[in-house]
Amino acid sequence: MLETLKYKKITWVDLENPTPEEVMGVADKFTIHPTVAEEILKPTFRSRADFHRNYIYLILHFPIFDSHKLEYVNAEIDFIICKNFLIT
């Protein structure tokens, strides 16, 4: 699912369980490297930060409590941060 919000000069694109087509469309629109676009679609095991020419790519993991299993699970959120846009 793709949701776009704009506030003044900043655009936030929120991708929740995106399809490959949605990710590639956003990557083309915001000039994101194809490797980063591919990594958004795959889960990773470690947090990390990559500094690109015009943006920062962050992968962060957060503990989320699963009330059905009564345990914490790991949730990953990828961030692409630029001066004029944020992609999560």
PDB file of C-alpha atoms in Angstrom:
ATOM      1  CA  MET A   1       0.000   0.000   0.000  1.00  0.00           C
ATOM      2  CA  LEU A   2       1.299   3.438  -0.956  1.00  0.00           C
ATOM      3  CA  GLU A   3       0.318   6.645   0.809  1.00  0.00           C
ATOM      4  CA  THR A   4       1.751  10.088   0.054  1.00  0.00           C
ATOM      5  CA  LEU A   5       1.499  13.095   2.333  1.00  0.00           C
ATOM      6  CA  LYS A   6       2.776  16.595   1.578  1.00  0.00           C
ATOM      7  CA  TYR A   7       3.520  19.421   3.980  1.00  0.00           C
ATOM      8  CA  LYS A   8       5.023  22.619   2.613  1.00  0.00           C
ATOM      9  CA  LYS A   9       8.136  21.480   0.673  1.00  0.00           C
ATOM     10  CA  ILE A  10       8.377  17.992   2.182  1.00  0.00           C
ATOM     11  CA  THR A  11       6.835  14.818   0.763  1.00  0.00           C
ATOM     12  CA  TRP A  12       6.432  11.675   2.877  1.00  0.00           C
ATOM     13  CA  VAL A  13       5.833   8.436   1.011  1.00  0.00           C
ATOM     14  CA  ASP A  14       4.718   5.589   3.275  1.00  0.00           C
ATOM     15  CA  LEU A  15       5.037   2.129   1.751  1.00  0.00           C
ATOM     16  CA  GLU A  16       3.337  -0.588   3.780  1.00  0.00           C
ATOM     17  CA  ASN A  17       3.923  -4.092   2.411  1.00  0.00           C
ATOM     18  CA  PRO A  18       4.750  -2.599  -0.999  1.00  0.00           C
ATOM     19  CA  THR A  19       4.710  -4.461  -4.267  1.00  0.00           C
ATOM     20  CA  PRO A  20       7.875  -4.445  -6.400  1.00  0.00           C
ATOM     21  CA  GLU A  21       6.089  -2.164  -8.865  1.00  0.00           C
ATOM     22  CA  GLU A  22       5.260   0.388  -6.143  1.00  0.00           C
ATOM     23  CA  VAL A  23       8.853   0.418  -4.892  1.00  0.00           C
ATOM     24  CA  MET A  24      10.318   0.784  -8.374  1.00  0.00           C
ATOM     25  CA  GLY A  25       7.858   3.592  -9.182  1.00  0.00           C
ATOM     26  CA  VAL A  26       8.870   5.508  -6.043  1.00  0.00           C
ATOM     27  CA  ALA A  27      12.554   4.810  -6.725  1.00  0.00           C
ATOM     28  CA  ASP A  28      12.240   6.221 -10.242  1.00  0.00           C
ATOM     29  CA  LYS A  29      10.315   9.290  -9.074  1.00  0.00           C
ATOM     30  CA  PHE A  30      12.808  10.178  -6.318  1.00  0.00           C
ATOM     31  CA  THR A  31      16.002   8.933  -8.042  1.00  0.00           C
ATOM     32  CA  ILE A  32      16.736   6.160  -5.552  1.00  0.00           C
ATOM     33  CA  HIS A  33      19.471   3.685  -6.498  1.00  0.00           C
ATOM     34  CA  PRO A  34      18.033   0.344  -7.748  1.00  0.00           C
ATOM     35  CA  THR A  35      19.994  -1.603  -5.113  1.00  0.00           C
ATOM     36  CA  VAL A  36      18.327   0.388  -2.331  1.00  0.00           C
ATOM     37  CA  ALA A  37      14.933  -0.185  -3.954  1.00  0.00           C
ATOM     38  CA  GLU A  38      15.573  -3.943  -3.994  1.00  0.00           C
ATOM     39  CA  GLU A  39      16.658  -3.925  -0.340  1.00  0.00           C
ATOM     40  CA  ILE A  40      13.402  -2.285   0.705  1.00  0.00           C
ATOM     41  CA  LEU A  41      11.567  -5.408  -0.446  1.00  0.00           C
ATOM     42  CA  LYS A  42      13.728  -7.873   1.532  1.00  0.00           C
ATOM     43  CA  PRO A  43      13.931  -8.268   5.299  1.00  0.00           C
ATOM     44  CA  THR A  44      17.333  -7.641   6.865  1.00  0.00           C
ATOM     45  CA  PHE A  45      18.803  -8.937  10.099  1.00  0.00           C
ATOM     46  CA  ARG A  46      20.751  -5.881  11.234  1.00  0.00           C
ATOM     47  CA  SER A  47      20.159  -2.188  11.494  1.00  0.00           C
ATOM     48  CA  ARG A  48      22.412  -0.032   9.357  1.00  0.00           C
ATOM     49  CA  ALA A  49      22.908   3.370   7.777  1.00  0.00           C
ATOM     50  CA  ASP A  50      24.118   3.987   4.218  1.00  0.00           C
ATOM     51  CA  PHE A  51      25.040   7.467   3.081  1.00  0.00           C
ATOM     52  CA  HIS A  52      24.334   8.144  -0.575  1.00  0.00           C
ATOM     53  CA  ARG A  53      24.962  11.304  -2.553  1.00  0.00           C
ATOM     54  CA  ASN A  54      21.532  12.891  -2.025  1.00  0.00           C
ATOM     55  CA  TYR A  55      19.943  10.824   0.738  1.00  0.00           C
ATOM     56  CA  ILE A  56      20.501   8.575   3.743  1.00  0.00           C
ATOM     57  CA  TYR A  57      19.176   5.025   3.778  1.00  0.00           C
ATOM     58  CA  LEU A  58      18.460   3.680   7.276  1.00  0.00           C
ATOM     59  CA  ILE A  59      17.299   0.241   8.297  1.00  0.00           C
ATOM     60  CA  LEU A  60      16.070   0.149  11.886  1.00  0.00           C
ATOM     61  CA  HIS A  61      14.554  -2.660  13.946  1.00  0.00           C
ATOM     62  CA  PHE A  62      12.026  -2.097  16.720  1.00  0.00           C
ATOM     63  CA  PRO A  63      10.585  -4.533  19.265  1.00  0.00           C
ATOM     64  CA  ILE A  64       6.826  -4.940  18.896  1.00  0.00           C
ATOM     65  CA  PHE A  65       4.752  -6.871  21.409  1.00  0.00           C
ATOM     66  CA  ASP A  66       2.671  -9.628  19.793  1.00  0.00           C
ATOM     67  CA  SER A  67      -0.339 -10.054  22.081  1.00  0.00           C
ATOM     68  CA  HIS A  68      -1.313 -13.389  20.468  1.00  0.00           C
ATOM     69  CA  LYS A  69       2.089 -15.008  21.058  1.00  0.00           C
ATOM     70  CA  LEU A  70       2.737 -12.995  24.257  1.00  0.00           C
ATOM     71  CA  GLU A  71       6.242 -12.159  23.108  1.00  0.00           C
ATOM     72  CA  TYR A  72       8.207  -9.431  21.419  1.00  0.00           C
ATOM     73  CA  VAL A  73       8.913  -9.692  17.713  1.00  0.00           C
ATOM     74  CA  ASN A  74      11.277  -7.692  15.583  1.00  0.00           C
ATOM     75  CA  ALA A  75       9.750  -5.118  13.211  1.00  0.00           C
ATOM     76  CA  GLU A  76      11.846  -3.510  10.496  1.00  0.00           C
ATOM     77  CA  ILE A  77      11.330  -0.017   9.148  1.00  0.00           C
ATOM     78  CA  ASP A  78      13.397   1.303   6.264  1.00  0.00           C
ATOM     79  CA  PHE A  79      13.884   5.059   5.955  1.00  0.00           C
ATOM     80  CA  ILE A  80      15.135   7.042   2.987  1.00  0.00           C
ATOM     81  CA  ILE A  81      15.737  10.585   4.144  1.00  0.00           C
ATOM     82  CA  CYS A  82      16.440  13.519   1.861  1.00  0.00           C
ATOM     83  CA  LYS A  83      16.108  17.286   2.120  1.00  0.00           C
ATOM     84  CA  ASN A  84      12.698  17.319   0.384  1.00  0.00           C
ATOM     85  CA  PHE A  85      11.310  13.834   0.990  1.00  0.00           C
ATOM     86  CA  LEU A  86      11.016  10.961   3.428  1.00  0.00           C
ATOM     87  CA  ILE A  87      10.229   7.409   2.353  1.00  0.00           C
ATOM     88  CA  THR A  88       9.312   4.771   4.939  1.00  0.00           C
TER      89      THR A  88
END
